[in-house]
Amino acid sequence: MTSQPINWHGEAANLTFRNNAFIDGKFVSAQSGDVFDAINPANGKILTKVASCDVADVDIAVHSARKAFEAGVWSRRSPAERKKVLQRFAELMYKHADELALLETLNMGKPISDARSIDVPGSANTIAWYAEAIDKIYDEIAPTGHGALGMITREAVGVVAAVVPWNFPLLMACWKLGPSLAAGNSVILKPAEQSPLSALRLAELASEAGVPDGVFNVVTGLGETAGRALGLHMDVDIVTFTGSTEVGKLFMGYSGQSNLKRIALECGGKTPHIVMADCANLDEAATAAAFGIFFNQGEVCNAGSRLLVDRKIKDAFVEKVIAVGKTLIPGDPLDPQTKMGAIVSKNQLDRVLDYIEVGSKEGATLLSGGKQHLTETGGYFVEPTVFDGVTNSMRIAQEEIFGPVLATISFADTDEAVRIANDTIYGLAAAVWTDNIDTALSTARRLRAGSVWVNNFDESNITVPFGGYKQSGFGRDKSLHAIDKYTELKTTWIKIRA
Ligand code: NAD
């Protein structure tokens, strides 16, 4: 039996939105009664009004999280018990995958086929992976002398505040939730104000799976109010943040002004995508370069926004990238054929269009795209845009645009490519295409970035750490390394008297 294709517009018309904060196992409005608009970026219309939490609500959420942590309803359950609950949580995410994908697409504009095939399964798999891992991690006994036993154990940190962005709302949340919940912490998730809807449904599913009240709370609200209140709260033990470098720096300040809470930062990027002249498969590289910047409307922290190409092949290569870009013209995010959707908000649209103007004014050559698209829809669409003749000191090469705008820079040799690639405040990711194994390995070593892709772009799964060098942040999401952030190491000395 073949299944019927889903009528996404029909499903959207029947969807109910959760729009209150989720605290201590219940949906509650903000103490102030304030709300903010959740917008559909594909048409600029209001989807629903969401509770706008502030200091008072954050305080209640932190109190509830602390109470649950101290009571041990989650923190003192065995890893095997937590595993079972989190596995049920992941199963419920798979069961409600269409609904979660729809919430993601309606609220932030990404194509439904990506939300359904990438974001939702990736998020559920993250929860399932940490669930599976947590009862297989052992503690240590130190190699001390005969007279003592030095036990090194991991303990949950306590109350975790996870502050996340709008580009992959569910996935970024699950990268934080998976390891922190598995390790026994209580969590307060603050989704971005542009994209709060999927997080609220997620909390409800976690509760249905058996995550106890107070262990997973969602505080909806603006960054300057709810986010700031979490950063400054005296009883939050760690803020795990994904977002811009600018706001990441604010969190460092909040920590210093309050209780010296731990801060883990996953921030911005300006990924160099390097193509050497000896790359044998230029078509494959060009497709990767185009998807590397246009996937998710370019709203990707590791988007390959700087294309560095050997000047001998540059013109022919850029033509190929533009040809792929022309197949990715933005369209209705709810159409399963659409490969590029809407930019998340009017603000972000204006920011992207401003940068396109800046690029032209700085003297770069606009080769393709550059304009708003589908204006008659009321939505925020931008054409895939390619600049050539960019120098690395231009603003479009240095500043994170977070939109479908590619800056092409040519180089003469490998040394120059590496120098340009590393000449940035960021260090999240880099890629290099070459058919010479020595060039591949030596270049990968010289690139100052947390992830380096050789002859591919954006290869990813949950088993490997992800995070940045330099102002792209510190600490790592994904893999077993992420658990380090959410655990304290305790040394217990026991004297052996005999
Ligand atoms: P943002 O920094 O504006 O917001 C991120 C979060 O911080 C949101 O929840 C927001 O409400 C909150 N926030 C904003 N201002 C705040 C303040 N003054 N005090 C406290 N909290 C505040 O980022 P964004 O626009 O939502 O997302 C885009 C950014 O995220 C880009 O820079 C991108 O590179 C980065 N990002 C990084 C990764 C990564 O893994 N390194 C992944 C995705 C996105």
XYZ file of C-alpha atoms in Angstrom, residues 6-452:
447
model
C 0.457 14.793 3.036
C -1.613 17.889 2.354
C 0.518 20.223 4.464
C -1.687 23.272 3.976
C -4.672 21.234 5.166
C -2.720 19.980 8.190
C -1.600 23.531 8.984
C -5.185 24.799 8.934
C -6.141 22.233 11.597
C -3.106 22.692 13.835
C -3.477 23.835 17.456
C -0.619 25.870 18.892
C 0.631 25.633 22.468
C 1.404 29.230 23.344
C 1.978 29.395 27.100
C 5.197 28.723 28.956
C 5.652 25.177 30.291
C 6.654 25.304 33.952
C 6.473 22.539 36.573
C 4.583 20.254 34.205
C 1.875 22.786 33.268
C 1.236 25.394 30.592
C 1.062 28.808 32.272
C 0.730 32.366 31.023
C 3.349 34.974 31.939
C 2.846 36.551 35.390
C 2.499 39.916 33.667
C 0.006 38.579 31.138
C 2.270 39.926 28.371
C 2.461 38.144 25.015
C 4.422 38.447 21.778
C 3.525 37.469 18.219
C 4.606 34.213 16.616
C 4.808 35.011 12.897
C 4.717 32.805 9.820
C 7.613 34.188 7.731
C 6.110 32.749 4.535
C 3.273 35.314 4.643
C 4.061 37.689 7.519
C 0.848 36.717 9.347
C 0.449 36.071 13.072
C 0.148 32.366 13.953
C -0.574 32.883 17.649
C 0.399 35.053 20.610
C 2.925 33.540 22.990
C 3.543 34.173 26.712
C 6.283 36.768 27.139
C 8.133 35.676 30.266
C 10.334 37.922 32.353
C 12.217 37.872 35.672
C 9.231 36.645 37.743
C 8.486 33.709 35.412
C 12.144 32.752 35.156
C 12.322 32.752 38.930
C 9.364 30.368 39.185
C 10.868 28.085 36.530
C 14.279 28.014 38.230
C 12.637 27.298 41.581
C 10.678 24.419 40.060
C 13.797 23.025 38.362
C 15.804 23.253 41.602
C 13.035 21.641 43.629
C 12.860 18.691 41.210
C 16.647 18.373 41.235
C 16.883 18.355 45.035
C 13.959 15.939 45.364
C 15.889 13.467 43.195
C 12.825 12.559 41.109
C 15.095 12.565 38.058
C 18.615 13.311 39.275
C 18.720 10.266 41.575
C 16.970 7.810 39.287
C 19.327 5.234 37.862
C 20.800 5.886 34.419
C 18.879 2.845 33.138
C 15.588 4.354 34.342
C 16.347 7.730 32.770
C 17.261 5.889 29.599
C 13.818 4.268 29.366
C 11.978 7.572 29.815
C 14.151 9.356 27.256
C 13.702 6.520 24.777
C 9.927 6.925 25.149
C 10.392 10.668 24.617
C 12.284 10.026 21.359
C 9.595 7.569 20.231
C 6.901 10.172 20.825
C 8.901 12.639 18.738
C 8.971 10.130 15.873
C 5.250 9.472 16.337
C 4.440 13.191 16.140
C 7.082 13.938 13.513
C 4.650 15.467 10.991
C 3.252 17.856 13.577
C 6.693 18.874 14.854
C 7.934 19.430 11.294
C 4.883 21.545 10.531
C 5.428 23.703 13.628
C 9.046 24.224 12.610
C 8.190 25.196 9.043
C 5.245 27.449 9.914
C 7.194 29.311 12.572
C 10.613 29.747 10.931
C 10.105 29.287 7.201
C 12.294 26.284 6.357
C 11.090 23.847 3.651
C 8.761 21.199 5.081
C 10.721 18.410 3.355
C 13.873 19.488 5.251
C 12.024 19.876 8.560
C 10.484 16.415 8.143
C 13.583 14.583 6.866
C 16.389 16.408 8.698
C 15.334 18.471 11.719
C 12.796 16.194 13.362
C 14.528 12.815 12.899
C 17.869 14.432 13.807
C 16.339 15.807 17.012
C 14.641 12.546 18.011
C 17.807 10.605 17.239
C 19.797 12.964 19.484
C 17.529 12.217 22.449
C 17.607 8.477 21.682
C 21.408 8.448 21.323
C 22.055 10.066 24.730
C 19.417 7.815 26.291
C 21.295 4.781 24.936
C 24.680 6.134 26.020
C 24.001 7.129 29.593
C 24.004 3.675 31.212
C 27.277 2.778 29.502
C 29.477 5.476 30.967
C 31.681 4.384 33.878
C 33.353 6.429 36.577
C 37.050 6.072 37.518
C 39.337 4.910 40.314
C 42.594 6.875 40.440
C 45.931 4.984 40.304
C 46.892 5.922 43.880
C 48.940 3.990 46.453
C 47.751 1.174 48.729
C 46.620 3.336 51.636
C 43.757 5.126 49.905
C 41.098 4.888 47.271
C 40.596 7.909 45.014
C 37.174 7.711 43.378
C 36.461 10.093 40.501
C 32.734 10.355 39.877
C 30.511 12.488 37.670
C 27.515 14.267 39.124
C 24.829 16.285 37.378
C 25.565 20.012 37.520
C 22.035 20.894 38.699
C 19.902 23.525 36.961
C 20.714 24.013 33.289
C 19.432 26.979 31.269
C 19.504 26.250 27.520
C 19.181 29.394 25.394
C 18.837 28.568 21.706
C 18.444 30.281 18.289
C 15.757 30.129 15.607
C 17.556 28.496 12.679
C 17.173 24.872 13.878
C 14.863 25.361 16.850
C 14.257 21.693 17.672
C 17.683 20.380 16.794
C 19.607 23.009 18.785
C 17.282 22.391 21.744
C 17.853 18.620 21.555
C 21.636 18.998 21.332
C 21.330 20.583 24.805
C 18.470 18.491 26.187
C 19.878 15.078 25.231
C 23.099 15.138 27.274
C 21.826 17.361 30.087
C 18.670 15.345 30.800
C 20.471 12.031 30.381
C 23.027 13.148 32.982
C 20.230 13.865 35.500
C 19.941 17.660 35.370
C 16.821 19.805 35.475
C 16.526 22.057 32.401
C 14.933 25.366 31.501
C 14.812 25.832 27.742
C 14.443 29.325 26.312
C 13.651 29.127 22.610
C 14.276 32.146 20.384
C 11.340 34.563 20.269
C 11.127 34.031 16.490
C 10.506 30.273 16.855
C 9.021 29.153 20.192
C 6.233 26.836 18.995
C 8.015 23.507 18.509
C 9.750 23.747 21.921
C 6.380 23.970 23.694
C 5.083 20.841 21.998
C 8.394 19.135 22.776
C 7.979 19.800 26.511
C 4.500 18.319 26.426
C 5.816 15.160 24.737
C 8.619 14.855 27.313
C 6.054 15.064 30.090
C 3.887 12.435 28.380
C 6.961 10.188 28.162
C 7.439 10.401 31.937
C 9.934 13.230 32.469
C 8.846 14.453 35.943
C 7.343 17.892 36.525
C 9.961 20.611 36.907
C 12.691 18.628 35.131
C 12.067 20.121 31.690
C 10.593 23.631 31.588
C 10.169 25.982 28.630
C 10.272 29.708 29.269
C 9.145 31.653 26.203
C 10.151 35.280 25.918
C 12.463 37.857 24.494
C 16.236 37.664 24.783
C 16.611 40.960 26.623
C 14.076 39.896 29.268
C 13.746 36.108 29.674
C 17.227 35.310 28.309
C 18.878 37.978 30.426
C 16.988 36.847 33.551
C 18.309 33.296 33.084
C 21.843 34.600 32.555
C 21.707 36.670 35.741
C 19.844 34.174 37.940
C 21.712 33.237 41.113
C 20.417 29.657 41.123
C 21.160 28.608 37.531
C 24.305 26.437 37.466
C 25.109 26.578 33.754
C 23.879 28.432 30.680
C 24.368 26.410 27.536
C 23.921 28.835 24.674
C 23.720 28.702 20.902
C 23.395 31.998 19.087
C 25.351 35.011 17.980
C 28.830 35.856 19.244
C 27.503 39.236 20.371
C 24.927 37.676 22.724
C 27.401 34.959 23.756
C 29.631 37.731 25.112
C 26.672 39.133 27.079
C 26.259 35.770 28.792
C 29.886 35.850 29.910
C 29.071 39.216 31.501
C 25.876 37.944 33.151
C 27.865 35.118 34.710
C 30.462 37.512 36.118
C 27.759 39.788 37.508
C 25.886 36.966 39.224
C 26.995 33.560 40.542
C 29.858 32.712 38.172
C 27.639 30.088 36.558
C 29.304 28.032 33.865
C 28.800 29.282 30.330
C 29.084 27.084 27.237
C 28.918 28.925 23.918
C 28.172 27.788 20.371
C 28.323 31.020 18.400
C 28.692 32.345 14.879
C 30.851 31.394 11.920
C 32.216 32.551 8.573
C 33.184 29.190 7.138
C 35.807 29.126 4.366
C 34.970 26.623 1.631
C 38.290 26.065 -0.176
C 38.491 24.576 -3.670
C 41.985 23.692 -4.914
C 42.766 23.524 -8.647
C 43.533 19.785 -8.357
C 40.012 18.933 -7.203
C 39.014 16.183 -9.643
C 35.243 16.448 -9.366
C 34.387 20.126 -9.723
C 30.687 19.410 -10.329
C 30.411 17.656 -6.985
C 32.339 20.460 -5.272
C 30.138 23.127 -6.906
C 26.958 21.383 -5.776
C 28.367 21.178 -2.242
C 29.391 24.847 -2.340
C 25.891 25.905 -3.417
C 24.088 23.770 -0.845
C 26.709 24.814 1.710
C 25.463 28.396 1.566
C 21.853 28.097 0.353
C 20.619 25.204 2.529
C 18.211 26.474 5.233
C 18.188 29.866 3.425
C 21.823 30.332 4.487
C 20.674 30.509 8.113
C 23.286 28.024 9.284
C 26.067 28.785 11.764
C 28.560 26.791 9.700
C 27.267 27.940 6.277
C 30.089 27.987 3.728
C 29.721 31.739 3.273
C 33.263 32.389 1.949
C 34.074 30.468 -1.220
C 37.864 30.427 -1.672
C 38.789 29.187 -5.170
C 42.148 28.797 -6.901
C 42.245 31.647 -9.388
C 43.105 29.185 -12.247
C 39.662 27.571 -12.043
C 37.668 30.323 -10.359
C 35.513 31.641 -13.234
C 34.459 28.208 -14.479
C 33.805 27.010 -10.928
C 31.665 29.993 -9.919
C 29.552 29.487 -13.038
C 28.805 25.953 -11.876
C 27.853 27.177 -8.378
C 25.494 29.764 -9.858
C 23.871 27.111 -12.055
C 23.126 24.987 -8.970
C 21.868 28.086 -7.124
C 19.366 28.730 -9.915
C 17.720 25.374 -9.142
C 17.124 26.527 -5.552
C 14.806 29.479 -6.102
C 12.812 30.020 -2.883
C 9.173 28.984 -2.750
C 6.259 28.028 -0.513
C 7.824 26.239 2.496
C 4.799 23.913 2.747
C 5.297 22.622 -0.807
C 7.292 19.359 -0.525
C 9.194 20.267 -3.716
C 10.550 23.521 -2.258
C 14.291 23.493 -1.568
C 14.652 26.993 -0.150
C 12.072 28.646 2.091
C 11.541 32.025 3.757
C 13.964 34.054 5.879
C 12.883 33.866 9.528
C 11.707 37.462 10.108
C 11.335 40.916 8.601
C 14.361 42.058 10.659
C 16.517 39.264 9.297
C 15.268 39.928 5.750
C 16.298 43.586 6.057
C 19.665 42.574 7.473
C 20.360 40.230 4.541
C 19.259 42.825 1.947
C 21.412 45.471 3.684
C 24.462 43.226 3.437
C 23.809 42.670 -0.272
C 23.844 46.455 -0.720
C 27.010 46.748 1.396
C 28.728 44.113 -0.808
C 27.993 46.066 -3.988
C 29.053 49.371 -2.383
C 32.326 47.834 -1.209
C 33.148 46.944 -4.811
C 32.290 43.237 -4.993
C 30.593 42.053 -8.210
C 27.029 40.796 -7.852
C 26.894 37.843 -10.254
C 23.558 36.307 -9.373
C 20.456 36.936 -7.251
C 20.513 39.846 -4.831
C 16.813 40.613 -4.620
C 13.805 39.920 -2.458
C 11.547 37.314 -4.035
C 7.792 36.562 -3.921
C 7.018 39.945 -2.318
C 3.322 39.502 -3.233
C 3.052 36.732 -0.589
C 3.863 39.118 2.265
C 6.677 36.678 3.132
C 10.417 37.177 3.511
C 12.113 35.405 0.599
C 15.577 36.215 -0.814
C 17.141 34.889 -4.027
C 20.302 32.779 -3.777
C 22.992 35.439 -4.143
C 26.574 35.130 -5.391
C 29.265 37.802 -5.191
C 32.608 37.548 -6.982
C 35.680 39.761 -6.660
C 35.442 39.829 -2.873
C 38.494 40.608 -0.761
C 38.689 39.127 2.691
C 38.703 42.505 4.421
C 35.255 43.432 3.042
C 32.375 43.350 5.504
C 30.581 40.613 3.526
C 33.672 38.433 4.045
C 34.146 39.248 7.729
C 30.656 39.601 9.206
C 28.110 36.846 9.624
C 25.175 37.589 7.305
C 23.107 34.514 8.135
C 21.383 34.489 4.765
C 21.837 33.043 1.238
C 24.779 35.266 0.273
C 28.038 33.787 -1.011
C 31.299 35.786 -1.115
C 33.827 34.429 -3.650
C 37.521 35.132 -3.055
C 40.324 33.838 -5.277
C 43.765 32.684 -4.138
C 47.107 31.923 -5.804
C 48.420 28.994 -3.733
C 47.717 26.860 -0.671
C 49.520 29.190 1.733
C 47.377 32.092 0.640
C 44.209 29.989 0.881
C 45.021 28.995 4.472
C 45.970 32.546 5.423
C 42.652 33.933 4.090
C 40.661 31.078 5.602
C 42.076 31.737 9.081
C 41.819 35.532 8.792
C 38.520 35.780 10.666
C 37.371 36.147 14.275
C 35.449 32.880 13.833
C 36.576 29.258 13.810
C 33.513 27.055 13.655
C 34.146 25.071 10.467
C 36.106 24.899 7.200
C 36.177 22.727 4.106
C 38.792 21.821 1.524
C 38.448 20.085 -1.845
C 41.603 18.543 -3.337
C 42.659 15.214 -4.794
C 46.103 15.371 -3.220
C 46.118 13.532 0.105
C 49.055 15.531 1.451
C 47.408 18.858 0.587
C 44.164 17.611 2.154
C 45.752 16.533 5.425
C 48.194 19.407 5.827
C 45.504 21.998 5.008
C 43.032 20.358 7.410
C 45.665 20.613 10.159
C 46.416 24.257 9.455
C 42.764 25.391 9.474
C 41.752 26.868 12.844
C 38.255 25.447 13.076
C 36.301 22.956 15.194
C 35.150 20.915 12.159
C 37.018 20.457 8.877
